[in-house]
């Protein structure tokens, strides 16, 4: 029993919950800054929705990518799937059932939210989230293999989740901080690109057209650094009024993330410097969003 529990925890990839929960907290923080009430019950419900969303995504991708993951010898803690199917710890059928279960749970929660708030937008956004994952991983679209998968990731995490959370408390999009959307798209796009870097050999072997396979390792790294730099400048100029106590600490972290990333510019899959590059890209993305959350909260 203990072995099964640990296998499911491995499949859940809990550290990657930050990709989902931080955008939800960002939308919540923006709503709070506009004077909307944030009850503990509502926030817990919203975070439960986020957990269901996360599990739907990781299980769904594990099932869809099991053949490519089996070829992957350069996987890291940031990429290459959970490895539970490859290692035979769980069956493909159980992962598929778990995917369907959490998609259903998301949909049921969105129906509850729509009834509670008298607003059908939650069902629409949930269906859009499910459609993005399906288009990303499954035929006939399978855009993670045909190209464009990183854009779908950026749209789902950078747009849908913050807007979903904001709407949950405000029941409107009219006063959402729309000037945030460009920077949210850019940083989540750069993060999606970064996590494709370690998987280049197996993705190439399985004809998966990630940006790294299409444009090459060095080009993608330079593009990531450019996107991060643009996002950072955007934060300091367009969003210059967003400050909070100790915000300079997060600004320093973001600068260091960009600078330290240069150490891994020429690294290759399986090398520690590449894992370091991916780590700093993820840290930059999360730090910028946490900076925004705290700015709106305070």
Short mmCIF file of C-alpha atoms in Angstrom, two decimals:
data_model
loop_
_atom_site.label_atom_id
_atom_site.label_comp_id
_atom_site.label_asym_id
_atom_site.label_seq_id
_atom_site.Cartn_x
_atom_site.Cartn_y
_atom_site.Cartn_z
CA UNK A 1 0.00 0.00 0.00
CA UNK A 2 2.79 2.41 0.92
CA UNK A 3 4.51 1.67 -2.39
CA UNK A 4 1.33 2.53 -4.32
CA UNK A 5 0.88 5.80 -2.40
CA UNK A 6 4.46 6.87 -3.14
CA UNK A 7 3.98 5.94 -6.79
CA UNK A 8 0.92 8.19 -7.06
CA UNK A 9 2.76 10.99 -5.27
CA UNK A 10 5.56 10.63 -7.80
CA UNK A 11 3.04 10.72 -10.64
CA UNK A 12 1.42 13.85 -9.17
CA UNK A 13 4.68 15.83 -9.47
CA UNK A 14 3.68 18.00 -6.53
CA UNK A 15 6.52 20.57 -6.89
CA UNK A 16 5.00 21.63 -10.21
CA UNK A 17 1.84 22.71 -8.35
CA UNK A 18 3.53 26.11 -8.15
CA UNK A 19 2.93 26.54 -11.90
CA UNK A 20 -0.83 26.39 -11.23
CA UNK A 21 -1.34 27.80 -7.75
CA UNK A 22 0.78 30.94 -8.16
CA UNK A 23 -1.25 32.24 -11.16
CA UNK A 24 -4.42 31.54 -9.15
CA UNK A 25 -3.03 33.49 -6.19
CA UNK A 26 -2.11 36.29 -8.59
CA UNK A 27 -5.70 36.60 -9.83
CA UNK A 28 -6.88 36.49 -6.21
CA UNK A 29 -4.41 39.19 -5.18
CA UNK A 30 -5.54 41.50 -7.99
CA UNK A 31 -9.17 41.03 -6.92
CA UNK A 32 -8.18 41.82 -3.32
CA UNK A 33 -6.47 45.03 -4.45
CA UNK A 34 -9.73 46.11 -6.10
CA UNK A 35 -11.59 45.77 -2.80
CA UNK A 36 -13.36 42.47 -3.43
CA UNK A 37 -13.92 40.20 -0.44
CA UNK A 38 -11.72 37.10 -0.23
CA UNK A 39 -13.23 34.54 2.12
CA UNK A 40 -11.20 31.58 3.37
CA UNK A 41 -13.81 29.12 2.10
CA UNK A 42 -13.77 30.61 -1.40
CA UNK A 43 -9.99 30.62 -1.53
CA UNK A 44 -9.79 26.98 -0.39
CA UNK A 45 -12.34 25.98 -3.06
CA UNK A 46 -10.33 27.80 -5.69
CA UNK A 47 -7.06 26.17 -4.61
CA UNK A 48 -8.75 22.74 -4.69
CA UNK A 49 -9.73 23.53 -8.27
CA UNK A 50 -6.08 24.36 -8.95
CA UNK A 51 -4.89 21.05 -7.50
CA UNK A 52 -7.41 19.17 -9.66
CA UNK A 53 -6.19 21.13 -12.68
CA UNK A 54 -2.58 20.24 -11.91
CA UNK A 55 -3.31 16.53 -11.51
CA UNK A 56 -5.38 16.48 -14.70
CA UNK A 57 -2.45 18.02 -16.60
CA UNK A 58 0.36 15.83 -15.25
CA UNK A 59 -1.59 12.58 -15.52
CA UNK A 60 -2.90 13.50 -18.97
CA UNK A 61 0.58 14.34 -20.24
CA UNK A 62 2.10 11.20 -18.71
CA UNK A 63 -0.44 9.03 -20.52
CA UNK A 64 -0.05 10.84 -23.84
CA UNK A 65 3.77 10.95 -23.76
CA UNK A 66 4.53 7.49 -22.41
CA UNK A 67 6.27 6.32 -25.61
CA UNK A 68 8.47 9.42 -25.83
CA UNK A 69 9.21 9.29 -22.09
CA UNK A 70 10.38 5.69 -22.51
CA UNK A 71 13.02 6.94 -24.96
CA UNK A 72 14.09 9.76 -22.65
CA UNK A 73 17.49 9.26 -21.04
CA UNK A 74 18.07 12.96 -20.28
CA UNK A 75 15.07 13.59 -18.03
CA UNK A 76 15.38 15.91 -15.04
CA UNK A 77 13.18 16.86 -12.09
CA UNK A 78 11.79 19.61 -14.34
CA UNK A 79 11.05 17.54 -17.44
CA UNK A 80 10.56 14.08 -18.90
CA UNK A 81 7.31 13.23 -17.11
CA UNK A 82 6.88 11.57 -13.74
CA UNK A 83 8.54 8.30 -14.95
CA UNK A 84 5.94 6.16 -13.17
CA UNK A 85 4.74 4.56 -16.42
CA UNK A 86 8.28 4.11 -17.74
CA UNK A 87 9.36 2.47 -14.47
CA UNK A 88 6.26 0.27 -14.38
CA UNK A 89 5.07 1.64 -11.04
CA UNK A 90 1.61 2.44 -12.38
CA UNK A 91 -0.36 1.11 -15.33
CA UNK A 92 -1.36 3.26 -18.33
CA UNK A 93 -5.01 2.42 -17.65
CA UNK A 94 -4.81 3.73 -14.07
CA UNK A 95 -3.19 6.99 -15.27
CA UNK A 96 -5.88 7.38 -17.93
CA UNK A 97 -8.63 6.84 -15.36
CA UNK A 98 -6.97 9.39 -13.05
CA UNK A 99 -6.86 11.90 -15.92
CA UNK A 100 -10.58 11.46 -16.58
CA UNK A 101 -11.34 11.58 -12.84
CA UNK A 102 -9.64 14.94 -12.29
CA UNK A 103 -11.03 16.43 -15.50
CA UNK A 104 -14.47 15.47 -14.18
CA UNK A 105 -13.65 16.92 -10.77
CA UNK A 106 -12.60 20.20 -12.40
CA UNK A 107 -15.82 20.31 -14.37
CA UNK A 108 -17.97 19.53 -11.32
CA UNK A 109 -16.24 22.26 -9.33
CA UNK A 110 -16.76 24.73 -12.17
CA UNK A 111 -20.46 23.83 -12.27
CA UNK A 112 -20.63 24.41 -8.52
CA UNK A 113 -18.87 27.76 -8.94
CA UNK A 114 -21.22 28.75 -11.75
CA UNK A 115 -24.27 27.93 -9.62
CA UNK A 116 -22.76 29.63 -6.56
CA UNK A 117 -21.85 32.80 -8.48
CA UNK A 118 -24.65 32.61 -11.07
CA UNK A 119 -21.99 32.88 -13.78
CA UNK A 120 -21.37 30.41 -16.62
CA UNK A 121 -17.87 31.75 -17.30
CA UNK A 122 -16.34 29.21 -14.91
CA UNK A 123 -17.67 26.30 -16.95
CA UNK A 124 -16.49 27.95 -20.17
CA UNK A 125 -12.97 28.56 -18.85
CA UNK A 126 -12.76 25.02 -17.49
CA UNK A 127 -13.78 23.56 -20.84
CA UNK A 128 -11.15 25.79 -22.43
CA UNK A 129 -8.52 24.44 -20.01
CA UNK A 130 -9.46 20.85 -20.81
CA UNK A 131 -9.44 21.65 -24.54
CA UNK A 132 -5.95 23.17 -24.30
CA UNK A 133 -4.55 20.02 -22.68
CA UNK A 134 -6.31 17.84 -25.26
CA UNK A 135 -5.01 19.95 -28.14
CA UNK A 136 -1.54 19.88 -26.59
CA UNK A 137 -1.21 16.13 -26.10
CA UNK A 138 -3.87 14.19 -28.03
CA UNK A 139 -4.86 13.58 -31.66
CA UNK A 140 -5.97 14.94 -34.02
CA UNK A 141 -4.22 18.12 -32.84
CA UNK A 142 -1.29 16.91 -30.73
CA UNK A 143 0.38 20.32 -30.95
CA UNK A 144 3.20 19.36 -28.61
CA UNK A 145 4.33 17.11 -31.47
CA UNK A 146 3.32 19.35 -34.38
CA UNK A 147 4.50 22.65 -32.93
CA UNK A 148 2.90 25.34 -30.80
CA UNK A 149 2.65 23.39 -27.56
CA UNK A 150 4.57 26.02 -25.63
CA UNK A 151 2.08 28.70 -26.70
CA UNK A 152 -0.80 26.58 -25.38
CA UNK A 153 0.99 26.24 -22.03
CA UNK A 154 1.53 29.99 -21.82
CA UNK A 155 -2.13 30.69 -22.63
CA UNK A 156 -3.40 28.21 -20.04
CA UNK A 157 -1.19 29.29 -17.18
CA UNK A 158 -0.65 32.93 -18.07
CA UNK A 159 -4.19 33.85 -19.12
CA UNK A 160 -6.89 31.38 -18.08
CA UNK A 161 -5.85 30.74 -14.46
CA UNK A 162 -5.39 34.38 -13.33
CA UNK A 163 -8.59 35.41 -15.12
CA UNK A 164 -10.49 32.47 -13.61
CA UNK A 165 -9.39 33.42 -10.09
CA UNK A 166 -10.11 37.11 -10.61
CA UNK A 167 -13.57 36.42 -11.99
CA UNK A 168 -14.29 34.11 -9.08
CA UNK A 169 -14.11 37.03 -6.64
CA UNK A 170 -15.10 39.97 -8.84
CA UNK A 171 -17.73 38.43 -11.18
CA UNK A 172 -16.34 40.70 -13.90
CA UNK A 173 -13.32 41.16 -16.13
CA UNK A 174 -13.91 44.89 -16.58
CA UNK A 175 -11.34 46.11 -14.06
CA UNK A 176 -8.79 43.31 -14.40
CA UNK A 177 -5.24 44.58 -14.89
CA UNK A 178 -5.07 43.81 -18.62
CA UNK A 179 -1.60 45.37 -18.85
CA UNK A 180 -0.33 42.29 -16.97
CA UNK A 181 -1.29 39.86 -19.72
CA UNK A 182 1.70 40.53 -22.02
CA UNK A 183 4.25 39.92 -19.28
CA UNK A 184 2.38 36.85 -17.99
CA UNK A 185 2.35 35.39 -21.49
CA UNK A 186 6.05 36.08 -22.07
CA UNK A 187 7.33 34.61 -18.80
CA UNK A 188 5.18 31.50 -19.05
CA UNK A 189 6.23 31.04 -22.67
CA UNK A 190 9.90 31.29 -21.70
CA UNK A 191 9.34 28.80 -18.86
CA UNK A 192 7.63 26.31 -21.21
CA UNK A 193 10.51 26.68 -23.65
CA UNK A 194 13.05 26.09 -20.87
CA UNK A 195 11.49 22.82 -19.75
CA UNK A 196 11.74 21.48 -23.30
CA UNK A 197 15.54 21.83 -23.31
CA UNK A 198 16.56 18.67 -21.39
CA UNK A 199 14.24 16.43 -23.44
CA UNK A 200 15.74 17.38 -26.80
CA UNK A 201 17.24 13.92 -27.68
CA UNK A 202 14.06 11.90 -27.06
CA UNK A 203 11.82 14.61 -28.55
CA UNK A 204 13.95 14.59 -31.70
CA UNK A 205 13.83 10.81 -31.85
CA UNK A 206 10.03 10.78 -31.60
CA UNK A 207 9.61 13.69 -34.07
CA UNK A 208 8.17 15.94 -31.39
CA UNK A 209 8.39 19.49 -32.73
CA UNK A 210 9.16 21.43 -29.56
CA UNK A 211 10.85 24.79 -30.00
CA UNK A 212 14.16 23.18 -29.04
CA UNK A 213 13.86 20.49 -31.73
CA UNK A 214 12.74 23.07 -34.31
CA UNK A 215 15.20 25.88 -33.62
CA UNK A 216 18.03 24.31 -31.64
CA UNK A 217 19.35 24.42 -28.10
CA UNK A 218 21.34 27.67 -28.24
CA UNK A 219 18.67 29.63 -30.14
CA UNK A 220 16.03 28.68 -27.56
CA UNK A 221 18.26 29.65 -24.62
CA UNK A 222 19.00 33.05 -26.14
CA UNK A 223 15.28 33.52 -26.85
CA UNK A 224 14.46 32.65 -23.23
CA UNK A 225 16.94 35.23 -21.94
CA UNK A 226 15.50 37.85 -24.30
CA UNK A 227 11.93 37.09 -23.17
CA UNK A 228 12.97 37.26 -19.52
CA UNK A 229 14.79 40.55 -20.09
CA UNK A 230 11.77 42.06 -21.88
CA UNK A 231 9.52 40.90 -19.04
CA UNK A 232 11.87 42.38 -16.46
CA UNK A 233 12.01 45.75 -18.24
CA UNK A 234 8.21 45.66 -18.61
CA UNK A 235 7.91 45.12 -14.87
CA UNK A 236 10.17 48.07 -14.08
CA UNK A 237 8.67 50.49 -16.61
CA UNK A 238 5.07 49.74 -17.59
CA UNK A 239 4.35 48.25 -14.16
CA UNK A 240 6.68 50.56 -12.23
CA UNK A 241 4.06 51.50 -9.62
CA UNK A 242 3.79 47.90 -8.42
CA UNK A 243 5.92 47.82 -5.30
CA UNK A 244 5.76 46.32 -1.84
CA UNK A 245 8.08 46.15 1.18
CA UNK A 246 11.29 44.35 0.22
CA UNK A 247 10.37 44.25 -3.48
CA UNK A 248 14.03 44.98 -4.24
CA UNK A 249 14.86 41.48 -3.00
CA UNK A 250 12.71 39.92 -5.73
CA UNK A 251 14.16 42.30 -8.31
CA UNK A 252 17.65 41.16 -7.30
CA UNK A 253 16.59 37.51 -7.56
CA UNK A 254 15.30 38.08 -11.10
CA UNK A 255 18.50 39.85 -12.16
CA UNK A 256 20.61 37.04 -10.69
CA UNK A 257 18.48 34.42 -12.46
CA UNK A 258 19.22 36.03 -15.81
CA UNK A 259 22.92 36.47 -15.05
CA UNK A 260 23.45 32.95 -13.71
CA UNK A 261 21.62 31.51 -16.72
CA UNK A 262 24.52 32.61 -18.92
CA UNK A 263 26.64 29.92 -17.25
CA UNK A 264 24.46 27.27 -18.88
CA UNK A 265 24.24 28.91 -22.30
CA UNK A 266 26.39 26.25 -24.04
CA UNK A 267 25.28 23.30 -21.91
CA UNK A 268 23.82 20.13 -23.37
CA UNK A 269 21.14 17.65 -22.17
CA UNK A 270 22.19 15.56 -19.17
CA UNK A 271 24.68 18.22 -18.05
CA UNK A 272 24.22 19.88 -14.66
CA UNK A 273 24.62 23.33 -16.18
CA UNK A 274 21.54 22.74 -18.33
CA UNK A 275 19.50 21.75 -15.27
CA UNK A 276 20.78 24.93 -13.65
CA UNK A 277 19.65 26.98 -16.67
CA UNK A 278 16.15 25.46 -16.49
CA UNK A 279 16.02 25.99 -12.72
CA UNK A 280 16.86 29.70 -13.04
CA UNK A 281 14.28 30.12 -15.80
CA UNK A 282 11.57 28.59 -13.60
CA UNK A 283 12.75 30.64 -10.60
CA UNK A 284 12.59 33.84 -12.68
CA UNK A 285 9.02 33.06 -13.79
CA UNK A 286 7.82 32.28 -10.28
CA UNK A 287 9.67 35.23 -8.71
CA UNK A 288 8.13 37.73 -11.12
CA UNK A 289 4.64 36.39 -10.43
CA UNK A 290 5.22 36.39 -6.65
CA UNK A 291 6.43 39.97 -6.98
CA UNK A 292 3.13 40.85 -8.67
CA UNK A 293 1.10 38.98 -6.04
CA UNK A 294 2.75 40.81 -3.15
CA UNK A 295 2.52 44.13 -4.98
CA UNK A 296 -1.25 43.85 -5.29
CA UNK A 297 -1.65 42.42 -1.80
CA UNK A 298 0.23 45.23 -0.07
#
